[in-house]
Structures are given as structure tokens and as C-alpha cells.
XYZ file of C-alpha atoms in Angstrom:
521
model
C 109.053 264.541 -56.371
C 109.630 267.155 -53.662
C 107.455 267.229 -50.678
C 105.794 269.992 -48.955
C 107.610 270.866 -45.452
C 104.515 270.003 -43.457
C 104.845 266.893 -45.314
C 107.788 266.327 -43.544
C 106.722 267.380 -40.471
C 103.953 265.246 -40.028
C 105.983 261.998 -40.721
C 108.400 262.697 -38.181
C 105.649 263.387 -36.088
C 103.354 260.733 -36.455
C 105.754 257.626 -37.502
C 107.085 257.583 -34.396
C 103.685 257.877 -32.542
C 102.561 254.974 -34.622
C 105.375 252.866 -34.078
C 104.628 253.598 -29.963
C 100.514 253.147 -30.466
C 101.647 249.411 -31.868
C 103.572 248.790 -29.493
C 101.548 249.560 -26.918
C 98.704 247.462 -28.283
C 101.088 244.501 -28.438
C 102.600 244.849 -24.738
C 101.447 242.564 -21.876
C 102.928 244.801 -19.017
C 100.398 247.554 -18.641
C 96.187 246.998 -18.795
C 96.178 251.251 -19.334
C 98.407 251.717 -22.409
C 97.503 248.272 -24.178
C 93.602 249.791 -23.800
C 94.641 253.216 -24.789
C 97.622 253.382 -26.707
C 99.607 256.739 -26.857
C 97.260 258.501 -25.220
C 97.991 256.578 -21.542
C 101.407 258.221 -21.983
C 99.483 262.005 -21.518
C 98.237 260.985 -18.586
C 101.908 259.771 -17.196
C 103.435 262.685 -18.235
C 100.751 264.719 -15.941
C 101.000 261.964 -13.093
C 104.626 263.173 -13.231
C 104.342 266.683 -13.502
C 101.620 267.112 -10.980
C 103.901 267.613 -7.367
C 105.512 270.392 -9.154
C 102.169 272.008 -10.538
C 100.559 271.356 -7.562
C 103.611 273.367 -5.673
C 103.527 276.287 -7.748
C 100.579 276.518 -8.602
C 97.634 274.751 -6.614
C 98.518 275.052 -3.282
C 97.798 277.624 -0.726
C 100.595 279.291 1.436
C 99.448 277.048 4.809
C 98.878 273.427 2.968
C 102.130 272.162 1.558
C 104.002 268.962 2.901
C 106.132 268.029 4.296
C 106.491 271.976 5.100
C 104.276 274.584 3.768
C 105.428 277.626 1.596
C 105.143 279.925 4.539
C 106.733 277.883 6.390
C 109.785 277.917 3.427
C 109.705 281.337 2.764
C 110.567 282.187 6.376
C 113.402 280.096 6.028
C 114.277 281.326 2.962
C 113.871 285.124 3.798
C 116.233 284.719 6.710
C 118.465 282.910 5.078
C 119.045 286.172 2.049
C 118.233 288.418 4.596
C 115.010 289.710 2.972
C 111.867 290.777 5.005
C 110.088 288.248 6.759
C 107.501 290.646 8.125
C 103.506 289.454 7.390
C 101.212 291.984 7.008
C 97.227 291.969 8.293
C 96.974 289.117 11.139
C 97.800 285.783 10.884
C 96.449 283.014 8.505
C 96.219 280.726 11.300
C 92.891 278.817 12.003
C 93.592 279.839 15.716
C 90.649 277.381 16.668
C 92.016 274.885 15.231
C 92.817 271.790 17.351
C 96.204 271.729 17.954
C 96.883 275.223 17.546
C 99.747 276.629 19.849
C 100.717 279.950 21.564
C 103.310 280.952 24.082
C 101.559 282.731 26.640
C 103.294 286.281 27.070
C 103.976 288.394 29.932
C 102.425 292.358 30.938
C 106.039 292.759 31.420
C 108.560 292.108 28.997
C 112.203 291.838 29.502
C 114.477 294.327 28.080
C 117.597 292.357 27.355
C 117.028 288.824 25.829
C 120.094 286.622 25.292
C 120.287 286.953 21.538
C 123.163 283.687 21.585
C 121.652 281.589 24.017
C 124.011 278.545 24.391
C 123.979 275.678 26.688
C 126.553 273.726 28.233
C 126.959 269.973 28.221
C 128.900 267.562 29.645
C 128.415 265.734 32.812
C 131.196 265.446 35.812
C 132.365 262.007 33.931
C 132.820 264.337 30.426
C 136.266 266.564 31.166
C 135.966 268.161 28.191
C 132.338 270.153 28.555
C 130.806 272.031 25.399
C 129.109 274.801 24.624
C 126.202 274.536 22.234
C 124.140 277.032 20.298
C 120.637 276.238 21.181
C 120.151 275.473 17.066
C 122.195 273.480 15.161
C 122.559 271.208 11.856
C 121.340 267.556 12.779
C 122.549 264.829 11.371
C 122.574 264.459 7.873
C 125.096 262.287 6.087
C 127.649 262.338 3.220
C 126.534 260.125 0.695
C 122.911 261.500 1.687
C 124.130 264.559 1.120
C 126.336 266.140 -1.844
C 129.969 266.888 -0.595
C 129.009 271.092 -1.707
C 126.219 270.705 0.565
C 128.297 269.313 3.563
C 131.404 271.886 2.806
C 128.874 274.824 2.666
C 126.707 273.700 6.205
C 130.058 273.074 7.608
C 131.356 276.454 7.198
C 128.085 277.887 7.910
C 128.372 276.132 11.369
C 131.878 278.094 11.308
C 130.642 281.369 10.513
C 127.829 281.081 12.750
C 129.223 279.633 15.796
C 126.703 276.143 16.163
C 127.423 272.429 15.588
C 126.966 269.865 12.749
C 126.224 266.789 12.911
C 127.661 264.675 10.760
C 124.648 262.083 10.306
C 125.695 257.993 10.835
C 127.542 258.317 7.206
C 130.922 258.859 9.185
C 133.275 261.687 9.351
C 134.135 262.393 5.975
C 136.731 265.290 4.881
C 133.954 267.822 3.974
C 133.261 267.729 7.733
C 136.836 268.377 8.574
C 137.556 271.493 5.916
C 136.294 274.373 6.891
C 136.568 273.745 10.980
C 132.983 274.232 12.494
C 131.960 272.024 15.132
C 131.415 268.164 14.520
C 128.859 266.166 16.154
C 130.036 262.373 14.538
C 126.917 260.267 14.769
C 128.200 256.485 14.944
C 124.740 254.404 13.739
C 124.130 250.782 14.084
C 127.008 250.141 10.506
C 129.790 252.159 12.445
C 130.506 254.017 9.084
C 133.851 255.507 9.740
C 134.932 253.221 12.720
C 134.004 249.674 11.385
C 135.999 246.633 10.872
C 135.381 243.990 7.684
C 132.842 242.550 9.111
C 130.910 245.566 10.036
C 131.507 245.325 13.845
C 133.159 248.384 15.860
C 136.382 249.244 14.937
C 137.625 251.304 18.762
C 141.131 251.810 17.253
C 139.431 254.108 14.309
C 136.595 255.708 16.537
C 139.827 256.515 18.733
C 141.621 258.430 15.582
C 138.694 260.166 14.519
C 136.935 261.119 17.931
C 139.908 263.082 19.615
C 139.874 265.482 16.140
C 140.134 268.977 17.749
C 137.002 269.600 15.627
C 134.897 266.930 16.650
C 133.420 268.350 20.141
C 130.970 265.274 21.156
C 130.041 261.968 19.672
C 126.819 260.815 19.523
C 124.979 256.957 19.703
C 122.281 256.486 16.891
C 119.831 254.030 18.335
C 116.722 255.174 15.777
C 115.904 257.968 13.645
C 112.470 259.460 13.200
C 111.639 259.060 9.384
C 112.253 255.351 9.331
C 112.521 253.435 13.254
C 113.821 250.458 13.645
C 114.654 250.092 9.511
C 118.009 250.580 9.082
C 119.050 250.903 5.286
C 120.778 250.588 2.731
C 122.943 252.889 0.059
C 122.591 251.069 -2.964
C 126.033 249.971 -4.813
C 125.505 252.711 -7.647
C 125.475 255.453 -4.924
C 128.837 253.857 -3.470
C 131.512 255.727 -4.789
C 135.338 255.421 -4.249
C 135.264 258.553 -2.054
C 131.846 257.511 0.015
C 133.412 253.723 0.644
C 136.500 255.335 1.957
C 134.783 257.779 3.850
C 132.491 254.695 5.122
C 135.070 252.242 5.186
C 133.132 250.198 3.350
C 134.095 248.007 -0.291
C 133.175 250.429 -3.054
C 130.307 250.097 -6.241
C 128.437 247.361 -3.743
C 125.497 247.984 -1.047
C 126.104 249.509 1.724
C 124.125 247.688 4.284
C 123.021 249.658 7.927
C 121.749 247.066 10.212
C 118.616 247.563 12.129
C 120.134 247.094 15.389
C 123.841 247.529 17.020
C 126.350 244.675 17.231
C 128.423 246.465 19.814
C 125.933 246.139 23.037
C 122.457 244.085 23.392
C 121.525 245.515 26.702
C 120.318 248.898 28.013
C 123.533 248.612 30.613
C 125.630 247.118 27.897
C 124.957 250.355 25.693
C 126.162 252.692 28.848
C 129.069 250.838 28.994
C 129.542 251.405 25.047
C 128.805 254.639 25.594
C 131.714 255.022 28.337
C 134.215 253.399 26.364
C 134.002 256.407 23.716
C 133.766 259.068 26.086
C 137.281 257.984 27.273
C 138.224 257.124 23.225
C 137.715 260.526 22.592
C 139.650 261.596 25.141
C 136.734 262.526 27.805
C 134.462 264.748 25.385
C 130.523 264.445 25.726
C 128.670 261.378 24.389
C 125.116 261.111 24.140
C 121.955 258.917 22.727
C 120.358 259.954 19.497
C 116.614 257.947 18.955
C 113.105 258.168 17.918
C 110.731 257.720 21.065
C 109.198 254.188 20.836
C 108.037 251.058 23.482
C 107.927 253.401 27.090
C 108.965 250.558 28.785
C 112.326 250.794 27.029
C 113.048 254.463 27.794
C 112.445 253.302 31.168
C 114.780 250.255 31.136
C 117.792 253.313 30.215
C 117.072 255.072 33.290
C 116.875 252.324 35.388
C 120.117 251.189 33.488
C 121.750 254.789 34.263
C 120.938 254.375 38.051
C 122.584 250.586 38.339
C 125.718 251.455 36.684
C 126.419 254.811 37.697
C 126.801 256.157 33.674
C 125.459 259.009 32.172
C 125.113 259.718 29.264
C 126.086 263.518 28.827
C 123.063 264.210 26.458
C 120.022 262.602 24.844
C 118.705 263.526 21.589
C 114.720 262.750 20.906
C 114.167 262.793 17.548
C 110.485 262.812 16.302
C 108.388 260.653 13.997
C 107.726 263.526 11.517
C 111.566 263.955 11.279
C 113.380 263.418 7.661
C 115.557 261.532 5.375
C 116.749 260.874 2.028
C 114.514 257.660 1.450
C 111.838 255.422 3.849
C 109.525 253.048 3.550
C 106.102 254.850 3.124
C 104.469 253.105 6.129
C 107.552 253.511 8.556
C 107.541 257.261 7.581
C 103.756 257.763 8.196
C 103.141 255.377 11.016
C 105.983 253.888 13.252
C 107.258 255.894 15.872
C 106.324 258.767 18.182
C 105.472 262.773 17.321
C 108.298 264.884 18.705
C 105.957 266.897 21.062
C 105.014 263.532 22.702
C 108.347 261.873 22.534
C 110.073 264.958 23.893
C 107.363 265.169 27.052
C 108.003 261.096 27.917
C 111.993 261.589 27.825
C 111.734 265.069 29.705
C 108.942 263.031 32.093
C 111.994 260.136 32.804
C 114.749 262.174 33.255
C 113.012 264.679 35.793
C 111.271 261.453 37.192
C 114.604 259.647 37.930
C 116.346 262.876 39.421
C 118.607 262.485 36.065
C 117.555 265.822 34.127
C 120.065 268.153 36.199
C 122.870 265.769 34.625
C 121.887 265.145 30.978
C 121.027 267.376 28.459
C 118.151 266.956 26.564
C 118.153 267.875 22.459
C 115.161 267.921 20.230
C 114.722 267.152 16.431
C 111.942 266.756 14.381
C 110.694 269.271 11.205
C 112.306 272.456 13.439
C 112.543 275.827 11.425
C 111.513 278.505 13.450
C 112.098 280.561 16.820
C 108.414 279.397 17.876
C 108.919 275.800 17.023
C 112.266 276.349 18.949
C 109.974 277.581 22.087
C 107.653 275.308 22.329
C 110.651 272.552 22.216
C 112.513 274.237 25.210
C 109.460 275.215 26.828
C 108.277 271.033 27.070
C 111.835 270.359 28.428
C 114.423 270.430 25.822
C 118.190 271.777 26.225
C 118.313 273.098 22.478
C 117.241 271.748 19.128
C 118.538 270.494 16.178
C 117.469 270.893 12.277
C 117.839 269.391 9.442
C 115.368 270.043 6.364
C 115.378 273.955 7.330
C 119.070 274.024 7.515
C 118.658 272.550 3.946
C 116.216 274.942 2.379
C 118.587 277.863 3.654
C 121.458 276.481 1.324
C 118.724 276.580 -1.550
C 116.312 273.562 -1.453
C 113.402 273.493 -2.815
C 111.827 270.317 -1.873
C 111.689 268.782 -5.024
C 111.847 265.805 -2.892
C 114.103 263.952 -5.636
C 116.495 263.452 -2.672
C 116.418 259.230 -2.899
C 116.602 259.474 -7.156
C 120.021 261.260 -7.018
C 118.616 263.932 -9.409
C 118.367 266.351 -6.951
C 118.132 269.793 -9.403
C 119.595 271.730 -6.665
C 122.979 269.854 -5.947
C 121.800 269.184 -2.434
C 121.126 265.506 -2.278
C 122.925 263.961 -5.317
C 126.845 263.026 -6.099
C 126.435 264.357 -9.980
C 129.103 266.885 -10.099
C 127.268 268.896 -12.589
C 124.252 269.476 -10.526
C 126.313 269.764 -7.466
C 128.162 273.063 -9.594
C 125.119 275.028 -8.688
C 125.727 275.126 -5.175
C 128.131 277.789 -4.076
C 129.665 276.995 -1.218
C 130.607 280.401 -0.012
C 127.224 282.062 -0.813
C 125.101 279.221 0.565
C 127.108 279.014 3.772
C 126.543 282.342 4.234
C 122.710 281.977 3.971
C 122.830 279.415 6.328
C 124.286 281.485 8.897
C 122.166 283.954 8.268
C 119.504 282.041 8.499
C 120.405 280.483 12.737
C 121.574 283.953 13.571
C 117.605 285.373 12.621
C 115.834 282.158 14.405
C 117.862 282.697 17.675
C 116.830 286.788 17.058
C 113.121 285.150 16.567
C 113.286 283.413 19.239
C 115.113 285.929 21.526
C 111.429 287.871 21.007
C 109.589 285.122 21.857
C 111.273 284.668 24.899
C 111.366 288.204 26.215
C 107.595 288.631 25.342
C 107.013 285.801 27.916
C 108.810 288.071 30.705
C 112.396 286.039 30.375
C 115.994 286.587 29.846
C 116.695 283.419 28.509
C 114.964 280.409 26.915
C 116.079 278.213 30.105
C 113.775 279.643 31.872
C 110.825 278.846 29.944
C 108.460 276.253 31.231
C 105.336 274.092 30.313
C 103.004 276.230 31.941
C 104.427 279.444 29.008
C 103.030 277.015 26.599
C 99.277 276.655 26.374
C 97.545 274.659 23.497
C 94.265 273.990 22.031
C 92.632 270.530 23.197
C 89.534 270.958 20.792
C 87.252 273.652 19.257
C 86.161 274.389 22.699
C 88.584 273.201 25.150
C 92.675 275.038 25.704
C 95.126 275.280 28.602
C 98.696 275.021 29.123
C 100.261 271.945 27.951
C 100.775 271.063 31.585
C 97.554 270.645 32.118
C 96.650 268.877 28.811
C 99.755 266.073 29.123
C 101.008 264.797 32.352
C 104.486 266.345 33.690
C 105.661 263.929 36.426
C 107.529 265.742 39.143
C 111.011 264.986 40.388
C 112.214 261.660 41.408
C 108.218 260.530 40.985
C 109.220 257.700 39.627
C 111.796 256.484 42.288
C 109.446 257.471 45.173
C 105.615 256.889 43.723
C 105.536 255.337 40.334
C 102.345 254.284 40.882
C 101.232 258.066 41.058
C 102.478 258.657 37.871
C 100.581 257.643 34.691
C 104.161 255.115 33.929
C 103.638 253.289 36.579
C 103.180 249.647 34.198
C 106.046 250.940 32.274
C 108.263 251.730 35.242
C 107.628 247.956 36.780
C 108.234 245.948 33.357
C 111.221 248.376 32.306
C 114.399 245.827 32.915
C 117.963 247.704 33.239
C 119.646 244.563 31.711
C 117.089 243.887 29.018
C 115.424 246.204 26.135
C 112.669 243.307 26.518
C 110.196 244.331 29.174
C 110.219 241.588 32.412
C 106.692 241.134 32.647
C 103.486 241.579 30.922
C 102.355 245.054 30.523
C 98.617 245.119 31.639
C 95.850 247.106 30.138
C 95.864 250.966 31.031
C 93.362 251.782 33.687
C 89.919 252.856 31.771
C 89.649 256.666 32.991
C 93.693 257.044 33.090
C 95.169 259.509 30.890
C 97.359 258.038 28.173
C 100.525 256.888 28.015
């Protein structure tokens, strides 16, 4: 007997949806399918599907996160060189609390410094560097796909800025195509560790005086996940990421919460001195994520007993990146880079320490404005990482932590990595600093300046509420210099400043209860 097609059809159709509909009835696991057999699976599939219909389809241009479409297309459209011009008035909801502006001059200058750079190194660094005022932060290998590393690298080349390499050590995709190298060492010392995870100086010393590698770099927190740590899972641990690492290969890759090598905020300067004269006298610096006041504090007050600076110190904000966090860390441990930024710009300039020590900013920066408002609150120059990403073709799939990232960004499968041409997508991220810096050479020379140095808190005004604006100056508290040494109890810090301990993180005394009409802190 022969049977119709559809026949056919229909069997191989619905055999295997009956064989599914039993054995959903049957399973203990899941209340949903057992209830509603096959047709729970529908509503998975549209669970799964919905970021990317939501992305493409739902959302407006202004409500995307972790960054909006406009906020991707700019980066995009500087990156290929397309227009980035926006026609008929901004989308903004300029009423909106929160909403910033730089406040611009009657007079604008002529000739803004297109290439603004800065210089750091203190008079203990002998080798001084010059630094775009944007550059890649740290993002690691491992983290990242070795394409993606080889084509930000030579993008830093081509474009004359830094890259950091993130706390995943100094692998050879840093090293091949010569731009600048920031190495990150984190609290696992990936790159410079021993067996036993502890610091390795004799490898820091081989890798830090690299020509390439222009300043090293303490990780003490990062912004997406304080405090956490983490770990690369064994599966992720490939021969070439252990050896990068130095760690065993195929097992989990463990990165402490805390550092082995020092305990003590004077202890950690003394760390810090020891690689500035490993690496042969080039700039070191603290990387962390603004947390307990008291503690920034207990660094100054560390940095006045022993006489060591630090050549730079990079905030990094709460709303800052990474591969994979903890949902609650990401959303609601540490502080905002606007705030951070103001309460490490507040103890520097309030310790007489900010003419010595550079001060870098990080935290979801993509634009010359963002870039303005940074330098205008008191940082030195900026780093960024997600942008820097979306230049070299991301599309914030945000598959980074499932290694399926579809655009060969964030994953070690050397088929999706193919995509990624290093060449082109260096290119675009060159491109793509070269047009901020123009960006931000406008904003700059609408305010009336030469260079972004010279802007200040009072070129930055903000909106309190619905009602109330001003400059941020007058909104948040900017301490004056050497408040803190001379009146700390003028300063809103001043129960910070007393239980901030230069030879302990913890604070020496009690920390009483803020004043009831004092302004925050």
C-alpha cells in the first residue's frame, strides 16, 4: 500500500511531538511542561528569542541596555567612517533628572588640540609616558578571542593609544602587532604567578621591561563585579590560555578576591614600588572600583607615611563591564563612576597629591561628551572597554560568558572567531578614537579652551530635579587643596579622614552617623 506524501509528512511531524508530549507528562523536573506538554516548549523558545526581538524590533533608539542603539550607532558610524550627524534637535528629555550639558563659551577657541595626550609618571617613574586621553581598558585574553586582542592591539598601533591587557596576563596577541601595553596584574598574578598562585617577581621582571609594555597597573577591584574575584571555568582553559596564565590547563582557573602579595594600604605601596623598579622604573598605578571612603582615605594617608606614589590611579565605575557577574554584584555593589571619580579627585586634591598622580576614568565611556564630563570632574584621560568592542563589530548579543559569541569577540571557537578580520576591524577601531578625540576636540573649544586640561567642574552643570540645575560644583562637594591635611572637619570626609588607618584597610574606629543636614558622603 503506498501512502500519500502528506501521509508522510504528518508522521514525521507528529511522532516525534508525541513522543515529547509523553514525556513531558511523565517528567518530575518542570510543574510548566508536565501541565502543558509541548506547548510549554513555545513559550521557551519565545523566552529565548525575546532579547533579540526586543533589540531589533521593540525598542526605541534611547532605551536599550546596557547601551542604547544611539548610543551604538555612534560608535559604530565612527568606527566605518559613516555620518554620525542627527538631524532635527535632540531626543533628549533635557528635563530629565540627571541630564548633563557642558556649559559653552560666547567665545570659542580656534585651535583645539585634536591629540590631546597626557603625561604620566611621577619623579620616582624614570621612564614617563605619554597617553592618549582614550584608550582600550582592560579586557583579557581568555575573556576575549585572540582575533579580538590582535585586531585592538594593532588598532592601538595605528592609532597611537594604549591597551590594556585586562588581569588575564600578557599573552602573545598583546605582543604582535606592537601598540602600547598596559599589563594589569589582578589579585591571581596571571602571567607572573608561582604554583601556588602567589607572585612570581622573577616573571613580572621578564615581562614588565618588554619595550612594548609602557606601565603596569595594580587591580584591586573592577566595577562589574567588586570584591568577587572569579573564576574561568576548566572548559574555557585551553593549552594556549594556561600558558599564557601560567596556570595547569582543562582545570579552573581560580582569581582570588583579594591579593596575597600585600595586606596593608602601606604594604600595597611598597608592592607597588617593587614593580616600578622590576620594570625597570616605568609608571605603576592602582586600578579599582570606588567602595568603603574610609579606605580611599587609608591610601592617601598611606602615600604621605611612606613617601610612595603611585604614578596613576584608575577609578573604575560600578556600571563598568565584563564577560560574566553575579547579577546582584553587577546591579548593586560598588560606586557610579561620576561619584567614584569626584571622591578620588576630592582625596587626591585634598592631600596635595593630585599634581603627582594621574587620575584615569572607566566606566560605560563611548563618546567625546562622556569623555568631558570625565575630565571636567577631575580625570587625567579615560579608558573604554565595551565601545572599543562594538567598533571591532559587537553587537551586544551579550553571549559573552556562553562562549557562543556570534561575532568572534568573546569566544575561543575558531570558527566564529574567522569572522573577525583583524586588519579591517583594527582599522575601525582606530577610526573610531581618532573621531571621539575630534568629538571631543569640539566640545572642548565650544567651552572657550585649547585643551581638555583645562576644563573644570564649574564647565559642567547638571540637572538636580525637574526644577532644580547648576554646575556639578555646586550640586557635589569639591574639597579644596590640602583640605583634608589642614581642616578635615570642614570637609564633608571628615569621619572618613579620622577612621582611615595608613597601615590597615580596616577603619581604626567606629564611623559615627553623618550629621542630619550634611550633604552626603
Amino acid at each position: 500500500m503506498n501512502l500519500h506524501p502528506g501521509w508522510l509528512i504528518g508522521l514525521v511531524i507528529s511522532v516525534p511531538l508525541l513522543l515529547l508530549g509523553l514525556y513531558d507528562s511523565f517528567q518530575e523536573h518542570l510543574t510548566l511542561t508536565r501541565n502543558y506538554p509541548v506547548a510549554a516548549h513555545i513559550r521557551w523558545l519565545f523566552f529565548d528569542l525575546r532579547p533579540y526581538l526586543r533589540q531589533y524590533i521593540v525598542e526605541g533608539d534611547l532605551e536599550g541596555k546596557p547601551y542604547s542603539i544611539e548610543a551604538r550607532n555612534l560608535v559604530y558610524a565612527r568606527a566605518r567612517g559613516t555620518s554620525e550627524a542627527h538631524p532635527f534637535g535632540t531626543e533628549l528629555d533635557v528635563n530629565a533628572e540627571g541630564y548633563s550639558w557642558i556649559n559653552h563659551s560666547i567665545k570659542p577657541a580656534e585651535k583645539p588640540d585634536k591629540s590631546p595626550r597626557t603625561l604620566i609618571g611621577t619623579d620616582q617613574c624614570r621612564h614617563p609616558y605619554s597617553a592618549s586621553l582614550l584608550n582600550v581598558s582592560a579586557m583579557s585574553f581568555g575573556s576575549l578571542s585572540a582575533n579580538a586582542i590582535r585586531a585592538l592591539n594593532l588598532g592601538a598601533k595605528t592609532g597611537g593609544y594604549f591597551h590594556d591587557t585586562g588581569e588575564g596576563g600578557l599573552s602573545r596577541y598583546h605582543l604582535e602587532h606592537g601598540g602600547d601595553v598596559v599589563w594589569e596584574i589582578g589579585s591571581g598574578y596571571f602571567g607572573c604567578r608561582n604554583e601556588d598562585g602567589s607572585f612570581d617577581p622573577d616573571l613580572f621582571t621578564e615581562g614588565a621591561q618588554r619595550d612594548q609594555v609602557k606601565m603596569t597597573e595594580i587591580k584591586l577591584s573592577q566595577g562589574a563585579k567588586p570584591g568577587h574575584g572569579g573564576m574561568l571555568p576548566g572548559a574555557k582553559v585551553t593549552q594556549e590560555i594556561a600558558e599564557t596564565r601560567k596556570v595547569p590547563a582543562h582545570q579552573d582557573c581560580l582569581s582570588p578576591r583579594g591579593h596575597s602579595a600585600f595586606s596593608t594600604p602601606c604594604e600595597m605601596l611598597e608592592f607597588a614600588a617593587s614593580m616600578r623598579d622590576m620594570s625597570g622604573g616605568k609608571p605603576v598605578g592602582l586600578k579599582l572600583c570606588v567602595g568603603q571612603i574610609h579606605e580611599v582615605f587609608a591610601i592617601m594617608k598611606a602615600i604621605r607615611k611612606t613617601g610612595i606614589l603611585p604614578d596613576f590611579i584608575v577609578v573604575d565605575g560600578a556600571e563598568g563591564g565584563t564577560g560574566a557577574a553575579p547579577l546582584e554584584l553587577s546591579n548593586h555593589v560598588g560606586m557610579p563612576l561620576r561619584e567614584g571619580l569626584i571622591l578620588m579627585r576630592n582625596a587626591l586634591v585634598g592631600t596635595g597629591l593630585k599634581k603627582h598622580i594621574r587620575l584615569g576614568a572607566s566606566g560605560k565611556v563611548f563618546s567625546g561628551a562622556g569623555m568631558a564630563e570625565n575630565l571636567a570632574i577631575g580625570a587625567d584621560w579615560c579608558n573604554a572597554a565595551r565601545a572599543f568592542l562594538f567598533s571591532i563589530g559587537c553587537i551586544q548579543a551579550q553571549r559573552c560568558h556562553t562562549g557562543t559569541c556570534p561575532t568572534g569577540i568573546t569566544t575561543q571557537d575558531p570558527i566564529r572567531q574567522r569572522g573577525l578580520v583583524v586588519d579591517t576591524q583594527s582599522k575601525h577601531a582606530a577610526r573610531f578614537h581618532e573621531k571621539t578625540l575630534e568629538a571631543l576636540a569640539d566640545i572642548v573649544a565650544a567651552a572657550g579652551l585649547e585643551h581638555p586640561r583645562d576644563l573644570r567642574p564649574h564647565h559642567l552643570s547638571m540637572r538636580g530635579d525637574a526644577i532644580k540645575a547648576g554646575s556639578i560644583d555646586a550640586l557635589d562637594a569639591f574639597i579644596d587643596e590640602n583640605q583634608l591635611i589642614d581642616a578635615p572637619d570642614e570637609t564633608i570626609y571628615a569621619r572618613h579622614w579620622e577612621a582611615a588607618d595608613p597601615d590597615s584597610f580596616s577603619a581604626r574606629s567606629e564611623i559615627p552617623h553623618a550629621p542630619a543636614k550634611q550633604k552626603s558622603a
